[in-house]
Short mmCIF file of C-alpha atoms and ligand atoms in Angstrom, two decimals:
data_model
loop_
_atom_site.label_atom_id
_atom_site.label_comp_id
_atom_site.label_asym_id
_atom_site.label_seq_id
_atom_site.Cartn_x
_atom_site.Cartn_y
_atom_site.Cartn_z
CA MET A 369 -0.06 0.08 0.06
CA LYS A 370 2.49 2.53 0.89
CA LYS A 371 5.01 1.56 -1.96
CA LEU A 372 1.77 2.24 -4.34
CA SER A 373 0.79 5.54 -2.96
CA THR A 374 4.73 6.35 -3.48
CA VAL A 375 4.70 5.06 -7.35
CA LEU A 376 1.38 7.35 -7.40
CA LEU A 377 3.02 10.49 -5.88
CA VAL A 378 6.11 10.29 -8.52
CA ILE A 379 3.62 10.08 -11.39
CA ILE A 380 1.48 12.83 -10.03
CA ALA A 381 4.87 14.95 -9.48
CA CYS A 382 5.96 14.12 -13.08
CA VAL A 383 2.63 15.04 -14.81
CA LEU A 384 2.64 18.36 -12.72
CA ALA A 385 6.30 19.12 -13.49
CA ALA A 386 5.42 18.48 -17.45
CA GLN A 387 2.44 20.76 -17.21
CA SER A 388 4.30 23.55 -15.60
CA GLN A 389 7.08 23.31 -17.93
CA SER A 390 6.91 25.87 -20.48
CA ALA A 391 6.57 24.60 -24.23
CA LEU A 392 8.77 27.65 -25.09
CA PRO A 393 11.70 26.36 -27.59
CA PRO A 394 15.13 27.83 -26.76
CA ALA A 395 14.94 30.06 -29.69
CA ALA A 396 11.62 31.61 -28.37
CA GLN A 397 13.46 32.03 -24.71
CA LYS A 398 16.36 33.60 -26.59
CA ALA A 399 14.23 35.91 -28.69
CA MET A 400 11.99 37.02 -25.60
CA ASN A 401 15.10 37.89 -23.49
CA SER A 402 16.19 40.27 -25.99
CA ILE A 403 13.37 42.38 -26.33
CA ASP A 404 14.83 45.74 -25.28
CA ALA A 405 12.67 48.27 -23.41
CA GLU A 406 15.21 51.23 -24.57
CA LYS A 407 14.40 50.26 -28.14
CA ILE A 408 10.89 50.66 -27.73
CA ARG A 409 11.61 53.89 -26.14
CA ALA A 410 13.50 54.73 -29.61
CA THR A 411 10.61 54.34 -31.39
CA VAL A 412 8.18 55.93 -29.57
CA LYS A 413 10.75 59.12 -29.43
CA TYR A 414 11.06 59.12 -33.22
CA LEU A 415 7.04 58.60 -33.90
CA ALA A 416 5.87 61.16 -31.37
CA ASP A 417 8.50 63.62 -32.61
CA ASP A 418 6.73 67.05 -33.71
CA SER A 419 8.58 66.44 -37.04
CA LEU A 420 6.29 63.30 -37.67
CA MET A 421 3.79 66.02 -37.47
CA GLY A 422 0.82 63.79 -35.28
CA ARG A 423 1.21 61.24 -37.85
CA GLY A 424 -2.31 61.91 -39.40
CA THR A 425 -4.23 59.92 -42.05
CA GLY A 426 -3.77 61.11 -45.48
CA GLN A 427 -1.12 63.85 -44.12
CA LYS A 428 2.52 63.95 -44.63
CA GLY A 429 3.40 63.20 -41.13
CA GLY A 430 1.18 59.87 -41.52
CA ASP A 431 3.27 58.76 -44.93
CA MET A 432 6.65 59.58 -43.14
CA ALA A 433 5.63 57.14 -40.38
CA ALA A 434 4.74 54.39 -42.55
CA ASP A 435 7.85 54.98 -44.73
CA TRP A 436 9.87 54.76 -41.48
CA ILE A 437 8.05 51.51 -40.26
CA ALA A 438 8.88 49.78 -43.63
CA ALA A 439 12.65 50.69 -43.40
CA GLN A 440 12.47 49.17 -39.86
CA PHE A 441 10.59 46.01 -41.18
CA LYS A 442 13.33 45.72 -44.10
CA SER A 443 16.23 46.27 -41.82
CA TYR A 444 15.13 43.51 -39.59
CA GLY A 445 14.83 41.18 -42.55
CA LEU A 446 10.80 40.55 -42.69
CA LEU A 447 9.48 39.47 -46.02
CA PRO A 448 7.31 42.00 -47.74
CA ALA A 449 3.39 41.10 -47.05
CA GLY A 450 1.79 43.96 -48.88
CA ASP A 451 0.73 44.87 -52.47
CA GLU A 452 2.90 43.40 -55.21
CA GLY A 453 5.81 42.42 -53.17
CA THR A 454 6.15 45.72 -51.27
CA TYR A 455 5.76 46.28 -47.38
CA PHE A 456 2.36 48.46 -48.21
CA GLN A 457 -0.86 47.76 -48.70
CA GLU A 458 -2.48 50.79 -50.26
CA VAL A 459 -5.73 51.95 -48.67
CA ASN A 460 -8.18 54.26 -50.16
CA PHE A 461 -10.47 56.90 -48.61
CA TYR A 462 -13.23 59.53 -48.96
CA GLY A 463 -13.48 61.81 -46.49
CA ILE A 464 -17.30 63.03 -46.46
CA THR A 465 -18.35 66.35 -45.13
CA THR A 466 -22.11 66.93 -44.72
CA ASP A 467 -22.90 70.41 -46.30
CA PRO A 468 -25.41 71.94 -43.44
CA ALA A 469 -26.57 74.78 -45.77
CA GLN A 470 -27.79 72.55 -49.01
CA THR A 471 -28.66 69.29 -46.67
CA ARG A 472 -32.82 69.48 -46.31
CA PHE A 473 -34.39 66.87 -44.03
CA ALA A 474 -38.04 66.71 -43.60
CA PHE A 475 -41.03 64.25 -41.87
CA VAL A 476 -44.02 64.18 -44.44
CA PRO A 477 -46.76 62.83 -43.01
CA LYS A 478 -49.71 61.26 -44.65
CA SER A 479 -51.99 64.17 -43.64
CA GLY A 480 -50.82 67.48 -41.58
CA PRO A 481 -47.72 69.70 -42.27
CA GLU A 482 -44.28 68.58 -43.05
CA ILE A 483 -41.58 68.75 -40.20
CA VAL A 484 -38.43 70.17 -41.44
CA LEU A 485 -35.43 69.33 -39.02
CA LYS A 486 -32.21 71.25 -38.47
CA PHE A 487 -29.08 69.98 -38.95
CA ALA A 488 -27.12 69.68 -35.95
CA ASP A 489 -29.79 70.63 -33.60
CA ASP A 490 -32.40 68.05 -34.34
CA PHE A 491 -30.54 65.63 -36.87
CA MET A 492 -26.95 64.76 -38.11
CA ALA A 493 -26.41 62.42 -41.38
CA MET A 494 -23.78 61.34 -43.42
CA ASP A 495 -23.70 59.89 -46.98
CA GLN A 496 -22.04 56.52 -47.14
CA THR A 497 -22.41 56.26 -50.78
CA HIS A 498 -19.70 58.94 -51.40
CA ALA A 499 -22.53 60.82 -53.69
CA GLN A 500 -22.04 64.63 -53.61
CA LYS A 501 -25.87 64.71 -53.59
CA SER A 502 -28.57 61.93 -52.73
CA GLU A 503 -32.39 62.13 -52.73
CA ILE A 504 -34.59 60.15 -50.78
CA ASP A 505 -38.30 60.05 -50.21
CA ALA A 506 -39.14 56.86 -48.67
CA PRO A 507 -41.53 55.59 -46.05
CA ILE A 508 -40.11 55.40 -42.60
CA VAL A 509 -40.38 52.08 -40.45
CA PHE A 510 -39.78 51.29 -37.03
CA VAL A 511 -37.73 48.44 -36.25
CA GLY A 512 -37.29 48.58 -32.37
CA TYR A 513 -33.06 47.90 -32.02
CA GLY A 514 -32.84 46.85 -35.41
CA ILE A 515 -31.09 43.56 -34.28
CA ASN A 516 -31.06 39.95 -35.98
CA ALA A 517 -29.28 37.81 -33.39
CA PRO A 518 -30.37 34.11 -33.85
CA GLU A 519 -27.66 33.18 -30.96
CA TYR A 520 -30.11 35.28 -28.72
CA LYS A 521 -33.41 34.09 -30.66
CA TRP A 522 -34.20 37.98 -31.22
CA ASP A 523 -35.08 39.07 -34.58
CA ASP A 524 -36.32 42.53 -34.57
CA TYR A 525 -37.01 42.46 -38.84
CA LYS A 526 -39.07 39.50 -38.82
CA GLY A 527 -38.37 38.98 -42.40
CA VAL A 528 -40.45 42.42 -43.55
CA ASP A 529 -38.87 43.48 -46.67
CA LEU A 530 -37.08 46.74 -46.18
CA LYS A 531 -35.75 47.82 -49.36
CA GLY A 532 -35.84 51.36 -50.09
CA LYS A 533 -37.25 52.16 -46.60
CA VAL A 534 -35.66 54.42 -44.12
CA LEU A 535 -35.34 52.65 -40.82
CA LEU A 536 -35.95 54.21 -37.33
CA MET A 537 -34.26 52.46 -34.54
CA LEU A 538 -32.81 52.70 -31.02
CA VAL A 539 -29.26 52.54 -29.92
CA ASN A 540 -28.08 49.77 -27.49
CA GLU A 541 -29.86 46.28 -27.04
CA PRO A 542 -32.81 44.76 -24.92
CA PRO A 543 -31.75 45.86 -21.67
CA SER A 544 -30.93 42.51 -19.37
CA ASP A 545 -29.06 41.17 -16.64
CA ASP A 546 -29.36 37.72 -17.87
CA MET A 547 -25.58 36.86 -19.05
CA SER A 548 -27.17 34.42 -21.63
CA PHE A 549 -29.31 37.40 -23.07
CA PHE A 550 -27.03 39.83 -25.00
CA LYS A 551 -24.23 39.15 -22.27
CA GLY A 552 -26.28 40.93 -19.78
CA ARG A 553 -25.38 44.63 -19.00
CA ALA A 554 -22.22 44.01 -21.37
CA LEU A 555 -22.57 45.76 -24.70
CA THR A 556 -22.33 43.22 -27.69
CA TYR A 557 -21.44 44.24 -31.20
CA TYR A 558 -25.63 44.17 -31.73
CA GLY A 559 -25.44 47.39 -29.49
CA ARG A 560 -23.04 49.72 -31.43
CA TRP A 561 -24.69 51.85 -33.93
CA THR A 562 -22.09 50.77 -36.68
CA TYR A 563 -23.57 47.34 -36.61
CA LYS A 564 -27.11 49.03 -37.06
CA TYR A 565 -25.97 50.73 -40.01
CA GLU A 566 -24.49 47.56 -41.78
CA GLU A 567 -27.53 45.73 -40.84
CA ALA A 568 -29.89 48.35 -42.43
CA ALA A 569 -27.84 48.39 -45.38
CA ARG A 570 -27.59 44.57 -45.84
CA ARG A 571 -31.44 44.77 -45.99
CA GLY A 572 -31.72 47.31 -48.71
CA ALA A 573 -32.51 50.42 -46.66
CA VAL A 574 -31.68 53.53 -47.75
CA GLY A 575 -31.52 55.44 -44.63
CA VAL A 576 -31.09 54.97 -40.74
CA MET A 577 -32.33 57.41 -38.38
CA LEU A 578 -31.20 56.46 -34.60
CA VAL A 579 -33.00 57.81 -32.07
CA HIS A 580 -30.59 59.46 -29.43
CA LYS A 581 -31.15 58.87 -26.01
CA THR A 582 -28.96 60.03 -23.54
CA GLU A 583 -29.19 57.30 -21.04
CA MET A 584 -29.36 54.50 -23.54
CA ALA A 585 -26.26 55.77 -26.06
CA SER A 586 -24.25 56.52 -22.62
CA TYR A 587 -23.33 60.42 -23.99
CA GLY A 588 -24.87 63.29 -24.78
CA TRP A 589 -26.40 64.68 -28.28
CA GLU A 590 -23.01 67.10 -28.10
CA VAL A 591 -20.95 64.05 -28.59
CA VAL A 592 -23.00 62.76 -31.44
CA ARG A 593 -23.20 66.56 -32.86
CA ASN A 594 -19.22 66.99 -32.56
CA SER A 595 -18.14 63.75 -33.94
CA TRP A 596 -20.38 63.73 -37.13
CA GLY A 597 -20.24 67.53 -37.51
CA GLY A 598 -16.77 67.40 -39.15
CA GLU A 599 -15.44 65.50 -41.83
CA SER A 600 -16.01 61.34 -41.63
CA SER A 601 -13.99 58.95 -43.29
CA ILE A 602 -14.74 55.74 -45.09
CA LEU A 603 -13.16 53.19 -46.97
CA ARG A 604 -13.24 53.49 -50.95
CA ASP A 605 -13.16 49.66 -51.39
CA ASP A 606 -15.57 48.66 -48.51
CA ARG A 607 -17.36 45.23 -49.26
CA ASP A 608 -20.38 46.38 -47.16
CA PRO A 609 -23.57 47.61 -48.54
CA LYS A 610 -23.63 51.43 -47.72
CA LEU A 611 -26.82 54.04 -46.68
CA LYS A 612 -27.22 57.14 -48.30
CA SER A 613 -28.25 58.62 -45.19
CA ALA A 614 -26.62 57.35 -41.90
CA GLY A 615 -27.73 59.32 -39.24
CA TRP A 616 -29.13 60.17 -35.72
CA ILE A 617 -32.24 62.22 -34.80
CA GLN A 618 -32.74 63.67 -31.16
CA LEU A 619 -35.29 62.33 -28.93
CA GLU A 620 -37.72 65.26 -29.07
CA ALA A 621 -37.61 64.95 -33.03
CA ALA A 622 -38.33 61.53 -32.62
CA ARG A 623 -41.21 62.34 -30.47
CA LYS A 624 -42.64 64.71 -33.13
CA LEU A 625 -42.38 62.20 -35.75
CA ALA A 626 -44.24 59.78 -33.58
CA GLN A 627 -46.87 62.42 -33.11
CA ALA A 628 -47.29 63.11 -36.78
CA ALA A 629 -47.80 59.38 -37.29
CA GLY A 630 -50.70 59.47 -34.59
CA MET A 631 -48.34 57.16 -32.17
CA ASP A 632 -46.96 57.46 -28.97
CA LEU A 633 -43.10 57.49 -28.65
CA ASN A 634 -43.16 55.94 -25.35
CA ASN A 635 -45.33 52.63 -26.40
CA LEU A 636 -42.89 52.45 -29.64
CA LEU A 637 -40.10 52.20 -27.32
CA ARG A 638 -41.72 50.10 -24.79
CA ASP A 639 -42.68 47.45 -27.60
CA ALA A 640 -39.28 47.39 -28.59
CA ASN A 641 -38.24 45.41 -25.68
CA SER A 642 -40.62 42.43 -26.67
CA PRO A 643 -38.88 39.31 -28.40
CA THR A 644 -42.43 39.37 -30.40
CA PHE A 645 -41.66 42.95 -31.64
CA LYS A 646 -42.51 43.38 -35.23
CA PRO A 647 -41.48 46.25 -37.58
CA VAL A 648 -43.85 49.27 -37.67
CA GLU A 649 -44.48 51.18 -40.81
CA LEU A 650 -45.36 54.62 -39.92
CA PRO A 651 -47.78 56.67 -42.13
CA VAL A 652 -45.06 59.13 -42.92
CA ARG A 653 -42.23 59.63 -45.28
CA LEU A 654 -38.72 60.87 -44.68
CA LYS A 655 -37.89 63.49 -47.62
CA GLU A 656 -34.30 64.40 -47.58
CA THR A 657 -31.45 65.95 -49.78
CA ILE A 658 -28.23 65.28 -48.62
CA VAL A 659 -25.26 67.08 -50.14
CA SER A 660 -21.73 66.32 -49.19
CA ARG A 661 -18.30 67.33 -49.79
CA VAL A 662 -16.08 64.30 -50.84
CA ARG A 663 -12.64 64.29 -50.86
CA PRO A 664 -10.53 61.26 -51.78
CA PHE A 665 -7.43 60.41 -50.18
CA ALA A 666 -5.06 57.42 -49.66
CA SER A 667 -2.77 56.04 -46.69
CA ARG A 668 -1.06 52.61 -46.14
CA ASN A 669 -1.06 49.67 -44.00
CA VAL A 670 2.49 48.72 -43.49
CA VAL A 671 2.69 44.87 -43.55
CA GLY A 672 5.74 42.44 -43.16
CA LYS A 673 5.82 38.44 -42.30
CA VAL A 674 8.66 36.22 -40.74
CA LYS A 675 7.57 32.86 -42.67
CA GLY A 676 7.00 29.57 -40.53
CA SER A 677 9.30 26.59 -40.15
CA ASP A 678 6.90 24.06 -41.14
CA ALA A 679 6.19 23.60 -44.85
CA GLN A 680 2.89 23.02 -44.08
CA ALA A 681 1.88 25.14 -41.26
CA GLN A 682 3.67 28.13 -42.95
CA GLN A 683 0.57 28.79 -44.85
CA GLN A 684 -1.29 29.74 -41.87
CA ALA A 685 -0.39 32.76 -39.61
CA ILE A 686 -0.39 34.45 -36.39
CA MET A 687 -0.74 38.36 -36.45
CA TYR A 688 0.49 41.24 -34.45
CA THR A 689 -1.20 44.70 -35.12
CA ALA A 690 -0.85 48.34 -33.91
CA HIS A 691 -2.05 51.62 -35.42
CA TYR A 692 0.48 54.13 -36.33
CA ASP A 693 -1.86 56.86 -37.32
CA HIS A 694 -2.79 59.47 -34.61
CA LEU A 695 -4.88 63.01 -35.19
CA GLY A 696 -2.22 64.78 -37.11
CA ILE A 697 -1.91 68.59 -36.83
CA HIS A 698 -5.13 70.65 -36.44
CA ALA A 699 -4.05 73.86 -38.59
CA ASN A 700 -6.91 76.24 -36.99
CA GLU A 701 -6.19 75.55 -33.77
CA SER A 702 -3.48 77.87 -31.99
CA GLY A 703 -0.62 77.05 -29.78
CA ASP A 704 0.65 73.36 -29.67
CA ASN A 705 -1.61 71.87 -32.32
CA ILE A 706 0.44 69.01 -33.08
CA TYR A 707 -1.18 65.90 -31.62
CA ASN A 708 1.85 63.56 -31.22
CA GLY A 709 0.28 60.35 -30.02
CA ALA A 710 3.27 59.16 -27.92
CA ALA A 711 0.78 56.61 -25.87
CA ASP A 712 -1.68 56.85 -28.53
CA ASN A 713 -0.31 54.93 -30.34
CA ALA A 714 3.43 55.21 -31.04
CA THR A 715 3.88 52.77 -27.71
CA GLY A 716 1.81 50.02 -29.60
CA CYS A 717 4.25 50.50 -32.83
CA GLY A 718 7.04 50.27 -30.38
CA ILE A 719 6.05 46.99 -29.14
CA LEU A 720 5.18 45.72 -32.89
CA LEU A 721 8.73 46.60 -34.30
CA GLU A 722 10.30 44.90 -31.22
CA LEU A 723 8.36 41.75 -31.46
CA ALA A 724 8.74 41.77 -35.46
CA ARG A 725 13.08 42.56 -34.59
CA VAL A 726 13.17 39.51 -32.36
CA PHE A 727 11.11 37.18 -34.38
CA ALA A 728 13.15 37.76 -37.49
CA ALA A 729 16.58 37.34 -35.84
CA ALA A 730 15.50 34.19 -33.97
CA GLY A 731 17.64 31.32 -34.83
CA GLU A 732 14.55 29.18 -35.24
CA LYS A 733 10.98 30.00 -36.29
CA PRO A 734 7.46 28.81 -35.36
CA LYS A 735 5.72 26.40 -37.40
CA ARG A 736 3.20 29.08 -38.67
CA SER A 737 4.01 32.45 -40.19
CA VAL A 738 3.93 35.49 -38.32
CA ILE A 739 2.78 38.70 -39.81
CA PHE A 740 3.29 42.11 -38.31
CA ALA A 741 0.94 45.13 -39.41
CA ALA A 742 1.20 48.79 -38.73
CA VAL A 743 -2.39 49.87 -39.53
CA THR A 744 -3.54 53.25 -40.41
CA ALA A 745 -6.67 55.30 -39.71
CA GLU A 746 -7.77 53.56 -36.42
CA GLU A 747 -8.73 57.25 -35.10
CA GLN A 748 -11.27 57.66 -38.31
CA GLY A 749 -12.86 54.46 -37.23
CA LEU A 750 -10.95 51.34 -37.16
CA LEU A 751 -10.56 51.79 -41.27
CA GLY A 752 -7.19 50.43 -41.69
CA SER A 753 -7.51 47.39 -39.87
CA LYS A 754 -10.95 46.82 -41.54
CA TYR A 755 -9.38 47.21 -44.89
CA LEU A 756 -6.42 44.71 -43.65
CA GLY A 757 -9.19 42.18 -42.25
CA GLN A 758 -10.83 42.15 -45.82
CA HIS A 759 -7.50 41.80 -47.97
CA PRO A 760 -5.68 39.70 -45.31
CA PRO A 761 -2.17 38.64 -46.59
CA VAL A 762 -3.10 34.83 -45.99
CA PRO A 763 -6.95 34.02 -45.82
CA ALA A 764 -8.53 35.29 -42.78
CA GLN A 765 -9.66 31.20 -41.87
CA ASN A 766 -5.87 30.50 -41.68
CA ILE A 767 -4.90 32.87 -39.21
CA SER A 768 -5.11 31.78 -35.99
CA LEU A 769 -4.75 34.74 -33.60
CA ASP A 770 -4.36 38.30 -33.84
CA LEU A 771 -2.90 40.13 -30.75
CA ASN A 772 -3.33 43.90 -30.72
CA TYR A 773 -1.24 46.78 -28.80
CA ASP A 774 -3.22 49.90 -28.78
CA ASP A 775 -1.97 52.77 -26.12
CA VAL A 776 0.24 50.67 -23.77
CA GLN A 777 1.01 53.58 -21.06
CA PRO A 778 5.08 53.28 -19.92
CA LEU A 779 4.35 53.53 -16.28
CA GLY A 780 6.83 50.36 -14.93
CA GLU A 781 6.45 46.72 -14.55
CA PRO A 782 2.70 46.05 -14.73
CA GLN A 783 1.08 43.40 -12.52
CA GLN A 784 -2.17 43.02 -14.31
CA LEU A 785 -3.18 41.98 -17.55
CA VAL A 786 -6.39 43.22 -19.71
CA VAL A 787 -7.01 41.01 -22.52
CA THR A 788 -10.67 41.42 -23.19
CA GLY A 789 -12.30 39.03 -25.32
CA ALA A 790 -9.73 36.48 -25.05
CA GLU A 791 -11.95 34.72 -22.97
CA ARG A 792 -13.99 33.98 -25.92
CA THR A 793 -11.65 32.37 -27.75
CA SER A 794 -9.96 28.91 -27.56
CA VAL A 795 -6.61 30.35 -27.00
CA TYR A 796 -7.70 31.48 -23.29
CA PRO A 797 -6.06 28.56 -21.51
CA LEU A 798 -2.99 29.30 -23.35
CA VAL A 799 -3.47 33.01 -22.39
CA GLU A 800 -3.96 32.06 -18.87
CA LYS A 801 -0.99 29.78 -18.50
CA VAL A 802 1.43 32.46 -20.27
CA ALA A 803 -0.05 35.33 -17.87
CA LYS A 804 0.61 33.01 -14.55
CA GLU A 805 4.20 32.33 -15.99
CA PHE A 806 4.65 36.32 -16.54
CA SER A 807 3.17 36.78 -12.82
CA LEU A 808 0.64 38.76 -14.27
CA ALA A 809 -3.32 38.76 -13.06
CA ILE A 810 -5.92 39.26 -15.72
CA GLN A 811 -8.22 41.89 -15.15
CA PRO A 812 -12.05 41.46 -16.20
CA ASP A 813 -13.07 44.50 -18.02
CA ASP A 814 -14.81 47.06 -15.54
CA HIS A 815 -17.05 48.67 -17.82
CA PRO A 816 -18.43 45.72 -20.32
CA GLU A 817 -21.33 48.25 -20.86
CA ALA A 818 -19.20 50.68 -22.81
CA GLY A 819 -18.27 47.92 -25.52
CA HIS A 820 -14.55 48.80 -25.75
CA TYR A 821 -14.22 45.41 -27.39
CA TYR A 822 -15.30 47.10 -30.76
CA ARG A 823 -13.25 50.08 -30.34
CA SER A 824 -9.91 48.90 -31.30
CA ASP A 825 -8.18 47.41 -34.35
CA HIS A 826 -8.65 43.72 -33.04
CA PHE A 827 -12.15 44.16 -33.77
CA SER A 828 -11.63 44.44 -37.20
CA LEU A 829 -10.05 41.18 -37.34
CA ALA A 830 -12.72 39.56 -35.32
CA ARG A 831 -15.49 40.16 -37.51
CA VAL A 832 -13.61 38.42 -40.41
CA GLY A 833 -13.78 35.67 -37.94
CA VAL A 834 -9.89 35.82 -36.64
CA PRO A 835 -9.68 35.32 -32.84
CA ALA A 836 -8.45 38.57 -31.71
CA PHE A 837 -7.96 40.94 -28.73
CA SER A 838 -5.73 43.50 -27.61
CA VAL A 839 -3.05 43.12 -24.69
CA ASN A 840 -2.80 45.75 -22.17
CA GLU A 841 -1.80 46.51 -18.72
CA GLY A 842 -4.40 47.02 -15.60
CA ALA A 843 -3.89 49.67 -12.96
CA LEU A 844 -1.45 47.78 -10.55
CA PHE A 845 2.48 48.26 -10.76
CA LYS A 846 5.35 47.19 -9.35
CA GLY A 847 6.50 49.44 -6.25
CA HIS A 848 2.76 50.98 -6.00
CA ASP A 849 -0.37 50.72 -4.94
CA LEU A 850 -3.52 50.47 -7.42
CA ALA A 851 -4.89 53.74 -6.13
CA TRP A 852 -1.53 55.37 -8.02
CA GLY A 853 -2.06 53.43 -11.31
CA GLU A 854 -5.73 54.54 -11.21
CA GLU A 855 -4.85 58.06 -10.53
CA LYS A 856 -2.15 57.94 -13.50
CA GLN A 857 -4.81 56.49 -15.73
CA ARG A 858 -7.39 59.44 -14.83
CA ASP A 859 -4.67 62.12 -15.30
CA TYR A 860 -3.90 60.51 -18.74
CA VAL A 861 -7.44 60.47 -19.98
CA ALA A 862 -7.90 64.29 -18.29
CA HIS A 863 -4.87 65.70 -19.52
CA ARG A 864 -3.38 63.96 -22.36
CA TYR A 865 -5.43 61.45 -24.10
CA HIS A 866 -6.49 62.60 -27.78
CA GLN A 867 -4.82 66.31 -26.88
CA PRO A 868 -1.79 67.68 -28.08
CA SER A 869 -0.03 66.95 -24.90
CA ASP A 870 -0.05 63.15 -25.53
CA GLU A 871 3.95 63.66 -26.05
CA TYR A 872 7.08 61.70 -25.33
CA ARG A 873 8.99 62.21 -22.07
CA ALA A 874 12.07 61.32 -20.80
CA ASP A 875 10.64 59.97 -17.48
CA MET A 876 8.54 57.19 -19.34
CA ASP A 877 9.36 53.89 -18.08
CA PHE A 878 9.28 51.52 -20.96
CA SER A 879 9.82 48.13 -19.08
CA ALA A 880 5.78 48.00 -19.11
CA ASP A 881 5.75 47.92 -22.63
CA ALA A 882 8.69 45.45 -22.68
CA LYS A 883 6.89 43.03 -20.38
CA LEU A 884 3.83 42.96 -22.56
CA ALA A 885 5.80 42.71 -25.70
CA LYS A 886 7.30 39.37 -23.77
CA PHE A 887 4.16 38.02 -22.82
CA GLY A 888 2.96 38.77 -26.36
CA LEU A 889 6.03 36.93 -27.98
CA VAL A 890 5.44 33.70 -25.69
CA LEU A 891 1.69 33.63 -26.28
CA GLY A 892 2.17 34.43 -30.17
CA TRP A 893 4.88 31.89 -30.76
CA GLU A 894 3.08 28.90 -28.64
CA ALA A 895 -0.16 29.91 -30.61
CA ALA A 896 2.08 29.39 -33.99
CA ASN A 897 3.05 26.10 -32.82
CA GLN A 898 -0.31 24.64 -31.53
CA ALA A 899 -1.65 21.71 -33.22
CA ASP A 900 -5.47 23.20 -34.13
CA LEU A 901 -5.97 26.84 -35.68
CA ALA A 902 -7.93 28.87 -32.88
CA GLY A 903 -11.60 29.31 -33.01
CA TRP A 904 -14.14 31.17 -31.02
CA GLN A 905 -16.24 29.79 -28.32
CA THR A 906 -19.68 27.95 -29.43
CA GLY A 907 -22.49 30.55 -29.87
CA ASP A 908 -20.00 33.46 -29.97
CA GLU A 909 -21.37 36.37 -32.20
CA PHE A 910 -17.92 35.78 -34.48
CA GLU A 911 -18.45 31.96 -34.70
CA LYS A 912 -20.15 32.36 -37.66
CA ALA A 913 -17.57 34.51 -39.67
CA ARG A 914 -15.24 32.11 -38.59
CA LYS A 915 -17.08 29.31 -40.07
CA GLY A 916 -17.34 31.56 -43.34
CA GLN A 917 -21.18 31.61 -43.05
ZN1 ZN B 1018 -5.22 54.16 -30.04
#
């Protein structure tokens, strides 16, 4: 008996030892150890310099950054993975500005006087078709939340034909605390306004009016007005169908519209919360003339590759992404008007370049290939990465994982890891294992209702099915308490985020960025060697895309 238990103990000890032993090959270990915080600093210092003029998309500084990143890729010995044997993927855009003076927007009821709305005060609208002038004269249909989500057994459309119509809908998603229903309080992609426009366009609608209700949108009308009042950018070669009028209306305008239709807005809002809701056609048409200034411009993604070591698996890849663009120069602002974007996102570029350098230098490569993409136009709405997702260097089904880096604050050695969305992928057990090896505690998302997952470049890869998430730090740093880190984050958001003051400073401590680069290297290397390609959990909103459905 005693002997048997000894044998058992030995077996258990062996199994435990095998589990805790890292699968990391010596070449990877060496690559990881050569990651250098000071090289990340040098990249941030260069990209955030005033001479790069804030790296605006379609501006000279953005082009300079792209050229410089490509030169780094070349110096490391990365293979070009862009257009026609270059490191560049050309991305074409239209900048669109609605002309308030010539745009007219009116509700025309079957009986009674028409109601003319005022641009910026009552409504905002943008023509996604990049026409200089579009005319709409179409019936308005209220479609509730405008969501079709089979996995939650929710369909606001109920098969109603909406071709040529204008859809009135609510932002967000049906309220719930039940995690199995639209992930409870967390915002899923169905709640984002981008989804709503896309779904309406797929159904052949010509326009969308989102009803703005502050407590539902989680931001005021001024935010809608400010972010929609200037130029918006769209991809020229976007495969998704487009709306002639993608817009918002103020709650009070929606109330007037309901009144003109002989209906009560509160009842409509209430009915939208029922799964048996059906689209309601109002006896009111939208008559709109939308006039736009259209400015074509181009920018580039920078894409390089390290070929995998396995003859078969090298057709597949893992990917690292970071956006290099920022807000450029705001010529009409006085004083310092260069938006340097040191933290956002020269830091991510510093990490991306350091990963590229050490992967390329490694004496032995992982089985799958490794793609490095510095993307443009993140600040315009994730457009560079959207183009990358639609035109990946290898088919999206063959990309096992995308790790994205965006705004990794150089605050010293992090003790916490934020990898929101990772838990939805089959890579998660590996993420947990590697996090443990780095003594990084995985932090849950503090504000799942804000939908952060849909606001950085990894999302562009997720929507074409690639398991993807961003790697960032929490608020706890070595030698400090949590309050210190939280105060640093608050200070950044209040005083530097998307402001000219997001500049390089000599006292920045890039050990944060180096640690997360090392974490990403180990995770990526192991993912590149895993037997099976990664996927999404059953029932996840991105599972369909992964399966090519
Ligand atoms: Zn960013």
